Coordinates of C-alpha atoms and ligand atoms in Angstrom, one line a residue:
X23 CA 40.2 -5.6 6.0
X24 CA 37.5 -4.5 8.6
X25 CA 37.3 -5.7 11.8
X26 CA 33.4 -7.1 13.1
X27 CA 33.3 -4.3 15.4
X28 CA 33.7 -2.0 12.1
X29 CA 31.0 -4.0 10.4
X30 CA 28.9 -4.2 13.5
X31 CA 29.3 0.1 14.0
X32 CA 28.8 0.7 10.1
X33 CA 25.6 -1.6 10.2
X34 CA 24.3 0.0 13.5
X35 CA 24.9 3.6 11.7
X36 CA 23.2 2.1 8.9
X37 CA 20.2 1.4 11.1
X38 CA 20.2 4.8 13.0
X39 CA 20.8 7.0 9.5
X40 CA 18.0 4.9 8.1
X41 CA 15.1 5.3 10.8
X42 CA 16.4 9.3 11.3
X43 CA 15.5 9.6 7.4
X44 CA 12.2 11.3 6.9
X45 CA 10.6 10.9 3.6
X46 CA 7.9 13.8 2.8
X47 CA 6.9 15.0 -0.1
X48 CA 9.3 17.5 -1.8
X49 CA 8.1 20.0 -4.2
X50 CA 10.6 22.4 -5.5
X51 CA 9.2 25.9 -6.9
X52 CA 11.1 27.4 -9.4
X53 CA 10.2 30.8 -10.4
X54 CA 11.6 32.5 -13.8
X55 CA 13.2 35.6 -13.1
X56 CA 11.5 36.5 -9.8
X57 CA 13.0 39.7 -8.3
X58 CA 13.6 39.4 -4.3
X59 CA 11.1 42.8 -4.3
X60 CA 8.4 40.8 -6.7
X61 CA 6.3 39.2 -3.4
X62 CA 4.2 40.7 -1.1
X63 CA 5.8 39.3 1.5
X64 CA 9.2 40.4 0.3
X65 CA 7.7 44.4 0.3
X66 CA 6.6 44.6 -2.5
X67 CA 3.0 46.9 -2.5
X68 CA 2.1 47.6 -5.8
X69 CA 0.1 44.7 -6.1
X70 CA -0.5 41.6 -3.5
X71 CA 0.5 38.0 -4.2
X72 CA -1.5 36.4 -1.2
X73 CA -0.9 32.8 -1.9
X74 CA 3.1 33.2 -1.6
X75 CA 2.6 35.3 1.4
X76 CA 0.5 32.7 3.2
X77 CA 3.3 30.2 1.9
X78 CA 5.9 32.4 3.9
X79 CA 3.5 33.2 6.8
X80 CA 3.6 29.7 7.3
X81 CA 7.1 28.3 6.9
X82 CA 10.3 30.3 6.9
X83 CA 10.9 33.1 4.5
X84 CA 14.7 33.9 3.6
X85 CA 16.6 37.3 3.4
X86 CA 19.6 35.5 2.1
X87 CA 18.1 32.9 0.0
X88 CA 20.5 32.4 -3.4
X89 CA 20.0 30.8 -6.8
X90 CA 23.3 29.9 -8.2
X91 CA 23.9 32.4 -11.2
X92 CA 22.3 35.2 -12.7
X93 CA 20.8 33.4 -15.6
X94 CA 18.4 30.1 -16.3
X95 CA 20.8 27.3 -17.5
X96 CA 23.6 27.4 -14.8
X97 CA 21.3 28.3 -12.1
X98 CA 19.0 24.9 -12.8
X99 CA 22.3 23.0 -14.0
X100 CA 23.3 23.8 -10.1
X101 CA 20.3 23.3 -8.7
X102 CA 19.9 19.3 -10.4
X103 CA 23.9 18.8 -10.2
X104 CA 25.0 20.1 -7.0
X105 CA 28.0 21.8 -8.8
X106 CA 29.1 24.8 -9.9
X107 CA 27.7 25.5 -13.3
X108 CA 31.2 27.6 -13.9
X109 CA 32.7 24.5 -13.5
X110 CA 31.4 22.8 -16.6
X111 CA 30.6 23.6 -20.2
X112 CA 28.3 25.2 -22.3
X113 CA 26.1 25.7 -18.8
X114 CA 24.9 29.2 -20.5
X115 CA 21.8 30.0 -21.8
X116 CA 20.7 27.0 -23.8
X117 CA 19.8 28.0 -27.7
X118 CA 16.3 26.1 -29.2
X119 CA 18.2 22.9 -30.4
X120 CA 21.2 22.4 -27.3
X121 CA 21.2 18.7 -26.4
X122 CA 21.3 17.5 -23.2
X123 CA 23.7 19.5 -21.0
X124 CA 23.6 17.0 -17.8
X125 CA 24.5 13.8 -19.0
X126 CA 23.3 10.2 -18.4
X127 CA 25.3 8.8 -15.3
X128 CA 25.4 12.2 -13.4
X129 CA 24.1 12.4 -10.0
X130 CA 21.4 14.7 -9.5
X131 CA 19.0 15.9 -7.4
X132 CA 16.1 13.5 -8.7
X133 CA 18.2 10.7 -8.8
X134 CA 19.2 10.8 -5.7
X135 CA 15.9 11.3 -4.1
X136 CA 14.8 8.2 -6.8
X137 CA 17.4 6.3 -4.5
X138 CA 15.6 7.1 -1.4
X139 CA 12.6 5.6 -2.8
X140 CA 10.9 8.6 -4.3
X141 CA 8.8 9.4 -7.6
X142 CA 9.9 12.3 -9.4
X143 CA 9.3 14.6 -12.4
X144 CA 9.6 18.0 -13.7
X145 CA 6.6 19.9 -14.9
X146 CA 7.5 23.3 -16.5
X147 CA 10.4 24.8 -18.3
X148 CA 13.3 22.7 -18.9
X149 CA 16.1 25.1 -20.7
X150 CA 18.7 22.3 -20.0
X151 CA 18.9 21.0 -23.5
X152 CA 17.9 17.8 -25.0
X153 CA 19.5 14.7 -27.0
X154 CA 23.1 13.6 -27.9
X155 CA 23.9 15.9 -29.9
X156 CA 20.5 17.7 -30.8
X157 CA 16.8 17.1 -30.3
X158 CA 15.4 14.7 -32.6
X159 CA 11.9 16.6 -32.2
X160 CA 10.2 14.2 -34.8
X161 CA 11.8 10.9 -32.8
X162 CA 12.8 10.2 -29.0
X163 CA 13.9 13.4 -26.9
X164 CA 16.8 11.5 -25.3
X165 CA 18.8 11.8 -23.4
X166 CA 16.6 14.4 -21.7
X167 CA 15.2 14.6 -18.0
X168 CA 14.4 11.0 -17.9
X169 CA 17.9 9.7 -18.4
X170 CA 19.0 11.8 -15.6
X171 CA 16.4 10.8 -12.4
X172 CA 12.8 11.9 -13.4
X173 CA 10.5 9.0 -13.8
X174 CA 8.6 11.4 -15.6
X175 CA 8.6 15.0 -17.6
X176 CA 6.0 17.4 -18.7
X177 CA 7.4 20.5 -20.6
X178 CA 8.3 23.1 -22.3
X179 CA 11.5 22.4 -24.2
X180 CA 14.0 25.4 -23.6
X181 CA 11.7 29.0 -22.9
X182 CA 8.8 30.5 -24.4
X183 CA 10.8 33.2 -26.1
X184 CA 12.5 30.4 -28.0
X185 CA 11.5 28.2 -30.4
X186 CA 9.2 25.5 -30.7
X187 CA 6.3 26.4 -28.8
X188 CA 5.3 22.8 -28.2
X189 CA 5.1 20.5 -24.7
X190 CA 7.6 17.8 -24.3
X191 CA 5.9 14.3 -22.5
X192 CA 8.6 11.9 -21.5
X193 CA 10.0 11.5 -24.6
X194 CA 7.9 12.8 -27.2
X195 CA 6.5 16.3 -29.1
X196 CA 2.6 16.0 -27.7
X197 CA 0.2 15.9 -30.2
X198 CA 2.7 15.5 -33.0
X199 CA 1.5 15.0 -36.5
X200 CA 3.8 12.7 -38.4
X201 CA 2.6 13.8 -41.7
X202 CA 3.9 17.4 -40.6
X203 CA 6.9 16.9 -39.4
X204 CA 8.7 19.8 -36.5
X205 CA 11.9 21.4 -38.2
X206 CA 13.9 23.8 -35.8
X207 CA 17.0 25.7 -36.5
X208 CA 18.8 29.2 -35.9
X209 CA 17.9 30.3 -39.7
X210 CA 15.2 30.9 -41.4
X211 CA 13.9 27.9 -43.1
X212 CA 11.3 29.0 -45.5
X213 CA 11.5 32.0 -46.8
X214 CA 7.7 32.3 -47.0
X215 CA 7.5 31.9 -43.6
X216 CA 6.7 35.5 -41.8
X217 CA 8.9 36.3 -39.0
X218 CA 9.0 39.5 -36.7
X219 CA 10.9 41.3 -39.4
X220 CA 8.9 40.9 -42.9
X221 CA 5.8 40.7 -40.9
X222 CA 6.3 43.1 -37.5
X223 CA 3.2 44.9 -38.2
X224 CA 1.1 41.5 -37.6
X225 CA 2.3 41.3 -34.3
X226 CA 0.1 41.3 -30.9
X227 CA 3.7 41.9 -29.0
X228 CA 6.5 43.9 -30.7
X229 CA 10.4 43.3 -29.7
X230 CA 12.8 45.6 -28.9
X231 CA 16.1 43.7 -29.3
X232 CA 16.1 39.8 -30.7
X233 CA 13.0 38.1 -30.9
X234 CA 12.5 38.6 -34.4
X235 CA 12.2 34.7 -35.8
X236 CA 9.4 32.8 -36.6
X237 CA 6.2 34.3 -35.5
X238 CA 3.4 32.1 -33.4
X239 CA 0.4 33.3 -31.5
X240 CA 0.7 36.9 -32.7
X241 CA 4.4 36.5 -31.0
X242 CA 8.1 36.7 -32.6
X243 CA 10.4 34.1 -31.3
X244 CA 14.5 33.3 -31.1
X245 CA 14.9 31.0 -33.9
X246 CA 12.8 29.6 -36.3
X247 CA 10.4 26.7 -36.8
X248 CA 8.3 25.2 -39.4
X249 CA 5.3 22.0 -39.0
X250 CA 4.0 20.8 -35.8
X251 CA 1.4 22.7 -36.2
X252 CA -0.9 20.6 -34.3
X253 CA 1.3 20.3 -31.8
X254 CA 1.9 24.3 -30.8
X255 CA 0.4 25.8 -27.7
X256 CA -0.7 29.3 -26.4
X257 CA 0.7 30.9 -24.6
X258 CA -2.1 32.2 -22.2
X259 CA -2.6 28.8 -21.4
X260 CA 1.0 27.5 -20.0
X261 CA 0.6 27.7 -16.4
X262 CA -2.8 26.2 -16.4
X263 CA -1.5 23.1 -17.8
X264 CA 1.4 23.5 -15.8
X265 CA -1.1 23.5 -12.5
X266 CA -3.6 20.6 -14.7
X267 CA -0.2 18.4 -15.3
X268 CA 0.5 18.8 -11.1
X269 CA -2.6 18.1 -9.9
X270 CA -3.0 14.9 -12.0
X271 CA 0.6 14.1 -10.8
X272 CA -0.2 14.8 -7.2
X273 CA -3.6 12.9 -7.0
X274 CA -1.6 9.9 -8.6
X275 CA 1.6 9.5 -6.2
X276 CA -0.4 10.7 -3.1
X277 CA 0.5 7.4 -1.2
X278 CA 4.1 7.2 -1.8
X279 CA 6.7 9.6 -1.6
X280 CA 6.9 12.3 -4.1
X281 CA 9.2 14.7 -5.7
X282 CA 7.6 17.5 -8.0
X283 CA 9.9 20.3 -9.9
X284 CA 7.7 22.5 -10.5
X285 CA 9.4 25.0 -12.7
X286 CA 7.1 27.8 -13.7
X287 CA 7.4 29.7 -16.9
X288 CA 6.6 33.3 -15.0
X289 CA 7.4 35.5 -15.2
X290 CA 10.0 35.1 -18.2
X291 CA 9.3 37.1 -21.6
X292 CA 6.7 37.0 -23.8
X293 CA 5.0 37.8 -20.3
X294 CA 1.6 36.8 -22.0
X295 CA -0.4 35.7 -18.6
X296 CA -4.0 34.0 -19.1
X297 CA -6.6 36.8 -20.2
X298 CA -8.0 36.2 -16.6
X299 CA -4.5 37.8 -15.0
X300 CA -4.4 40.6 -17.7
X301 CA -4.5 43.9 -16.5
X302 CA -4.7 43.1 -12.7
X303 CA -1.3 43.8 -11.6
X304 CA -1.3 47.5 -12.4
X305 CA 2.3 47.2 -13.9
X306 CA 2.2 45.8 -16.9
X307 CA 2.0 42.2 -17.8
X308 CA 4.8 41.3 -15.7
X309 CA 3.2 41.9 -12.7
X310 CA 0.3 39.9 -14.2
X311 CA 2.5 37.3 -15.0
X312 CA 3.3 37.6 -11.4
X313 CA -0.3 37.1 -10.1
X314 CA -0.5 34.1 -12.2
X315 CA 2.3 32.5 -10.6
X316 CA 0.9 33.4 -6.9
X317 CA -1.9 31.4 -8.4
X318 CA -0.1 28.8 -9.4
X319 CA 1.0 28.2 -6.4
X320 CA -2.2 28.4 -4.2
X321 CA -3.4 25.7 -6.6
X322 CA -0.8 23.7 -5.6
X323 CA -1.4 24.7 -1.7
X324 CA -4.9 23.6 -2.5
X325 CA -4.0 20.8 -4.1
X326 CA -2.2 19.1 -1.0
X327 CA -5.0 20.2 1.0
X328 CA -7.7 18.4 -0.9
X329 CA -5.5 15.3 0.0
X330 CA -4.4 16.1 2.6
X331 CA -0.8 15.7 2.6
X332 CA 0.3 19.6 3.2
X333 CA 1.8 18.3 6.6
X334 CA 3.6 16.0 5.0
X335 CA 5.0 17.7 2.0
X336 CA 8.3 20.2 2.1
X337 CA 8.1 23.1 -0.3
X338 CA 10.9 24.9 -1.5
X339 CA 9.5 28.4 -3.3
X340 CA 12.9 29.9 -5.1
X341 CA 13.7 31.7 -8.2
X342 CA 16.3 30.8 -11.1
X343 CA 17.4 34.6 -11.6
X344 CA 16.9 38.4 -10.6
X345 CA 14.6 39.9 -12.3
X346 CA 14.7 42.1 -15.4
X347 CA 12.5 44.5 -17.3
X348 CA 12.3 44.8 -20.9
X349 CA 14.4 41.2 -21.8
X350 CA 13.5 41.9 -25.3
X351 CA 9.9 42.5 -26.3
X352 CA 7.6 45.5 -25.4
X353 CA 5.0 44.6 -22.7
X354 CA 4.5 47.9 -20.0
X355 CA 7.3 46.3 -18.0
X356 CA 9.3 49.9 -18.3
X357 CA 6.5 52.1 -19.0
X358 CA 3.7 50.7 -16.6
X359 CA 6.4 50.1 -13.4
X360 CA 5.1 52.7 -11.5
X361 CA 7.0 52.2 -8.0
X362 CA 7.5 48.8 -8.0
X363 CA 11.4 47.5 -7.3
X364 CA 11.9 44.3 -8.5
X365 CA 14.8 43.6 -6.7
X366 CA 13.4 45.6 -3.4
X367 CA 16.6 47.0 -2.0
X368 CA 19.2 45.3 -4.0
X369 CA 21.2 46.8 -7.4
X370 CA 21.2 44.8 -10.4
X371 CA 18.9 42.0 -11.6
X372 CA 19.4 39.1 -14.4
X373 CA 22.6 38.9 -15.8
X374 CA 24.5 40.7 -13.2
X375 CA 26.5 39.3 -10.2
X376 CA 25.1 42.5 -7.5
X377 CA 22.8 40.9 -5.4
X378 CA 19.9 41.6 -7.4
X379 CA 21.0 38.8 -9.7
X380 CA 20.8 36.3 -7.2
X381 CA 19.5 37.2 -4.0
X382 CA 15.5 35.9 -4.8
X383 CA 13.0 34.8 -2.7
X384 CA 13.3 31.6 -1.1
X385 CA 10.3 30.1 1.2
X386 CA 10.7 26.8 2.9
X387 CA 7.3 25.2 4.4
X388 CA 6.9 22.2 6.1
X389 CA 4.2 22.7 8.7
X390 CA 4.4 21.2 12.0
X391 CA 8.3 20.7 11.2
X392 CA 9.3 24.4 10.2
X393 CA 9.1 26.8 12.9
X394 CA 7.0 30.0 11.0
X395 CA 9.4 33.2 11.0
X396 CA 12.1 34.6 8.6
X397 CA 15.2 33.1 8.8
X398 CA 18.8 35.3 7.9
X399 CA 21.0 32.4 7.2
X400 CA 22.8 31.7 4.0
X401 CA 21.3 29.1 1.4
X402 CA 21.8 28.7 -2.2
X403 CA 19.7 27.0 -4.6
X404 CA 22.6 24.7 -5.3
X405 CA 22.8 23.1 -1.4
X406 CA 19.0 21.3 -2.2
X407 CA 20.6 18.1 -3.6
X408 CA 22.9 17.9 -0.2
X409 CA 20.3 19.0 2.2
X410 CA 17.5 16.7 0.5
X411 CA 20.0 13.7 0.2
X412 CA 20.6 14.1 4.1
X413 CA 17.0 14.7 5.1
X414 CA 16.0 11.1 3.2
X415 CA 18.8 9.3 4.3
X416 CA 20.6 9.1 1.1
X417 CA 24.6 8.9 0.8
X418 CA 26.1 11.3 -1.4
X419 CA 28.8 9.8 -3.6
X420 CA 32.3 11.4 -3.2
X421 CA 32.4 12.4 -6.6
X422 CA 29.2 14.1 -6.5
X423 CA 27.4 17.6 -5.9
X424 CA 30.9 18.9 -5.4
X425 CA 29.4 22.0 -4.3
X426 CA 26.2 21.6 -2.7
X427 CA 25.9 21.9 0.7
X428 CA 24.1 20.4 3.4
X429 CA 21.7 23.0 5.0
X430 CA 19.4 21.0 5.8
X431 CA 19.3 22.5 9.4
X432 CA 18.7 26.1 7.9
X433 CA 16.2 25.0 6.0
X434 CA 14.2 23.6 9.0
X435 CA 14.7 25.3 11.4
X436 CA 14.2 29.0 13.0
X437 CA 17.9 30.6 12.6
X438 CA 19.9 28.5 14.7
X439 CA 20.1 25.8 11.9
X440 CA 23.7 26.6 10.2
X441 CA 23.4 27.9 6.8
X442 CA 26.5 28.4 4.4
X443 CA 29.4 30.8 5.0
X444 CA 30.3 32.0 1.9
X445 CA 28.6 31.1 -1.7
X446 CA 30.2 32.0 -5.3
X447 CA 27.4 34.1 -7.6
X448 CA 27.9 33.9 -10.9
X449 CA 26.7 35.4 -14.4
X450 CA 25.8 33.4 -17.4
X451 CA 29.7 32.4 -17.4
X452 CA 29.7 32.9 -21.3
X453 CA 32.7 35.0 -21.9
X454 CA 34.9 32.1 -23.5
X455 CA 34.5 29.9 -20.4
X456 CA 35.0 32.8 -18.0
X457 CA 32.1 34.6 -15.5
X458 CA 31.5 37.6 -13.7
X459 CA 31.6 36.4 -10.0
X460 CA 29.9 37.9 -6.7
X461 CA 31.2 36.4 -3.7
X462 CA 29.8 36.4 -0.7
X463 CA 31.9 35.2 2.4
X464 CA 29.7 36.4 5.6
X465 CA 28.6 39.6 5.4
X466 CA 31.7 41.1 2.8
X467 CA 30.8 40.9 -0.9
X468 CA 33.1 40.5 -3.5
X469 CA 32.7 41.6 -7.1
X470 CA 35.0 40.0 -10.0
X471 CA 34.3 41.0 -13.8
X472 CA 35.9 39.7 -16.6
X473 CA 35.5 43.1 -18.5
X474 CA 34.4 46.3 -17.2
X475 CA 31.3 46.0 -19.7
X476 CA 28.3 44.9 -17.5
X477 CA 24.8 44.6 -19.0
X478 CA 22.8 46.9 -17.8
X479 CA 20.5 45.6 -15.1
X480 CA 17.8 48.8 -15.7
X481 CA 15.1 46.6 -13.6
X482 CA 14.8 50.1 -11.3
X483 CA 14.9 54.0 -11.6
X484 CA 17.7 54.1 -9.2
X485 CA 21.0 54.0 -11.0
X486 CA 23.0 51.3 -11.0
X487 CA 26.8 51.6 -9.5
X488 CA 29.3 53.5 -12.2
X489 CA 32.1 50.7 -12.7
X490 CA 35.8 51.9 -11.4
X491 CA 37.5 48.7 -12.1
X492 CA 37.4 45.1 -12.3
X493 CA 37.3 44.2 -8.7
X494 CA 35.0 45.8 -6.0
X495 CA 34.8 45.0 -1.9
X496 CA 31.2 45.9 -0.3
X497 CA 30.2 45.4 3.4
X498 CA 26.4 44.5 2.8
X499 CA 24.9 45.6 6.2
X500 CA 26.1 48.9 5.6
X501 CA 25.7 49.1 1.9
X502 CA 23.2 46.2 0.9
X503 CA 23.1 47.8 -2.6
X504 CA 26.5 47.8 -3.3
X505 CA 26.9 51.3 -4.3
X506 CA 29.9 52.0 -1.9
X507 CA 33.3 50.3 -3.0
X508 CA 35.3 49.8 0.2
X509 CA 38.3 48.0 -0.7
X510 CA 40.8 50.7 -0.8
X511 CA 39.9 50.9 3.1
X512 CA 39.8 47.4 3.1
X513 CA 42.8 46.1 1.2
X514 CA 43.3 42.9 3.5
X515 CA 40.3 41.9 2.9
X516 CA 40.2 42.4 -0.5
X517 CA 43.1 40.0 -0.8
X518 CA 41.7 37.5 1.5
X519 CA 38.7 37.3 -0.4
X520 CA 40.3 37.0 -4.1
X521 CA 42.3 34.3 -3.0
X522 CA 39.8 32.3 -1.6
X523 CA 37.8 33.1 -4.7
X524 CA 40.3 32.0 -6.6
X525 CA 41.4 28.5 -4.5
X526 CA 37.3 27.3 -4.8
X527 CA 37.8 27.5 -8.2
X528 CA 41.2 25.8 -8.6
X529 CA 40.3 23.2 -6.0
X530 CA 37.1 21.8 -8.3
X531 CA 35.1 21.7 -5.2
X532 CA 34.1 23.3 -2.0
X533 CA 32.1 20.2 -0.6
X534 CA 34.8 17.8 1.8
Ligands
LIG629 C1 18.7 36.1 -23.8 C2 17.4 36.7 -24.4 C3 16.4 37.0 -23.3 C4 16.2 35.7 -22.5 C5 17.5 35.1 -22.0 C6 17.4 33.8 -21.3 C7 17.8 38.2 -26.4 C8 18.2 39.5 -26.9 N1 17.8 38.0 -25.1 O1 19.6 35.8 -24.8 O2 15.2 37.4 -23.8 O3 15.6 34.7 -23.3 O4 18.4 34.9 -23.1 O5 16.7 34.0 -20.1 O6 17.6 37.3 -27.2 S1 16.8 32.8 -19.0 O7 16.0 33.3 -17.9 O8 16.3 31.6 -19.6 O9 18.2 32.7 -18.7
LIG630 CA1 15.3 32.9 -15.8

């Protein structure tokens, strides 16, 4: 039983909690396998990606900014859960016809915010699966984004290298002929059909490993597909409905609260920018696909200027993985590199637990709020559910987030906010259940594989480290590529740091 003084403290708390809340604008920026050396403003030289850079130049621009894992899924499954993605199921990769990986009841991200009053959708790529048990692509798309805290979605279903190439609204295939009805599956489904093998000759874009399905806009995909042909997209023109879809979603909540995930396409594979970006970059069409993202988001910088709400709107810039070259189709990303490092000084990239794989960039902006400068402090991805829940006021339930942090502090402010201490990095997390882990506790680094096999990063010409074992121990401000194993000088450490390892992952949570 509580006493009235307990009632009388909890409402006063109440009272304080609620008029400390801010509510601004959020908009999250996901980009698709943007290296940490891909921007400008994170060294890169090669080519210029103003927009971002302005972005940094006025907010705070992170040197230890973290997605979660090295690939899509578990990295956004982190991002919207607050939790581990190691610590659930099937949270790798996502195939064309995954259902719904969060499911309905879940606390997220959106939902949260949704509690603090806000409107929020997703505009982008998904890749988190959709429906019970599959997607009914000729019916409702549920459970999907909605049932989990977007009022509202606008997407592409899983990636572009994937099958169908069709948008997602809410609940429905857009622009969906009923008399020709959308069938997806892993195997070929009419033999007529040409894929990237009985027809490779006919392709605009050849593949070099997978890829080889059903063949739209010139392209080979994973999987196949056959009808919705009405329904089927180019891909030149993603990110300009992406940007079309914001604006309109922008301009339409511009007196209330918003939350926007945008979550870019770029610069995954096929890397088939609008003609406009083709050819600009000097590398390839990656670094095109790289322009048009830095345009993506000056539209969207434009965008809150035009009404005006850019002082009152917090943007997150991130990235869901390292980056990678060839990820399966031929497009000058090897040959037309030049000297452009993708993951500027770090080893590895997608799919690998070095720093490449999950150190990104990571801009926070909020002007008049966030000092300008670059911040050193530790934040992941996966602590923007915490940190967004405490900015708004929001309670987090105990059961929730389980590994999200607060950092809100970080986020804000010019170094002296408190960032995290130590953050697990995982792989895709695949290997029957198991994943590669990088963890970082202060400046030590900590690499655990399941195997010694470890996919070749090849996203530079500098080698990557030969593998000596299963475990290796690297002091990052002396060796922030990880080349030098120091754990036979270091054994205590080492120890230290594979049992803590191991107790977050017994313990099912690192949040208290
Ligand atoms: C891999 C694909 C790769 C990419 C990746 C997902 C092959 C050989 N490779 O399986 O091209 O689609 O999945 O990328 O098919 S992610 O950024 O969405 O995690
Ligand atoms: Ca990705």
């Amino acid at each position: 039983m509580k006493t009235l003084f307990q009632i009388a403290t909890a409402a006063l708390l109440a009272v304080v909690s609620s008029t400390a809340a801010e509510k601004p604008n959020i908009i999250v920026i996901m980009a698709d396998d943007l290296g940490y050396g891909d921007l400008s403003c994170y060294g890169a030289t090669v080519f210029k990606t103003p927009n971002i850079d302005k972005l940094a130049a006025q907010g705070q621009r992170f040197t230890s900014g973290y997605c979660s894992a090295s690939t899509c899924t578990p990295t956004r499954f982190s991002l919207l859960t607050g939790t581990y993605a190691f610590r659930a199921k099937n949270t790798g990769i996502a195939p064309p016809n995954g259902p719904a990986i969060i499911r309905p009841g879940t606390t997220t991200l959106p939902s949260l915010l949704q509690q603090a009053g806000y409107r929020t959708a997703v505009i982008g790529k998904w890749h988190l699966g959709l429906g019970d048990k599959a997607p009914d692509w000729n019916g409702d798309l549920k459970p999907g984004p909605l049932e989990i805290g977007f009022h509202e979605c606008f997407m592409l279903p899983t990636t572009n290298d994937r099958v169908p190439q069709v948008y997602v609204e809410n609940h429905k295939v857009l622009n969906l002929d009923p008399a020709d009805p959308l069938t997806v599956s892993e195997k070929p489904i009419d033999p007529n059909e040409p894929t990237g093998i009985s027809a490779r000759d006919t392709l605009k874009m050849d593949w070099t490993h997978g890829h080889n399905g059903t063949i739209h806009n010139g392209i080979s995909r994973i999987g196949f597909y056959t009808g919705g042909k009405a329904a089927r997209f180019r891909d030149e023109d993603l990110a300009d409905k992406w940007i079309e879809k914001s604006k309109a979603y922008i301009a339409a909540n511009k007196d209330k609260p918003f939350f926007l995930f945008f979550a870019a396409h770029d610069i995954h594979v096929p890397r088939i920018p609008h003609e406009r970006f083709q050819g600009k970059s000097g590398t390839g069409l990656r670094g095109d696909s790289i322009l048009q993202f830095d345009w993506c988001v000056g539209e969207i910088m434009a965008t809150l200027d035009e009404h005006k709400l850019t002082e009152n709107t917090l943007i997150v810039l991130c990235s869901d993985n390292g980056p990678v070259l060839d990820d399966g189709y031929k497009d000058g990303s090897v040959t037309e590199l030049g000297k452009h490092e993708p993951a500027g000084p770090f080893t590895g990239g997608k799919y690998t637990v070095y720093e490449g794989g999950t150190r990104t960039p990571f801009i926070t902006r909020w002007p008049g709020k966030i000092p300008t400068g670059v911040s050193d402090q530790l934040v992941c991805t996966i602590d923007l559910a915490a940190s967004f829940a405490a900015l708004t006021g929001v309670p987090l339930p105990e059961d929730a987030c389980l590994d999200s942090m607060d950092v809100l502090s970080a986020l804000l402010d010019d170094n002296d906010g408190t960032g995290r201490d130590e953050l697990v990095q995982q792989d895709n997390g695949t290997k029957g259940g198991k994943a590669d882990f990088g963890f970082r506790s202060g400046d030590w680094k900590l690499i655990r594989r399941t195997s010694k096999y470890q996919q070749p990063a090849k996203v530079s010409k500098r080698p990557m480290p030969e593998l000596k074992g299963l475990h290796s121990l690297h002091f990052l401000p002396d060796d922030p590529s990880e080349k030098k194993d120091v754990s036979k000088e270091n054994p205590e450490m080492l120890k230290e740091l594979i049992e803590r390892l191991d107790a977050i992952i017994a313990a099912g949570r690192t949040r208290s």
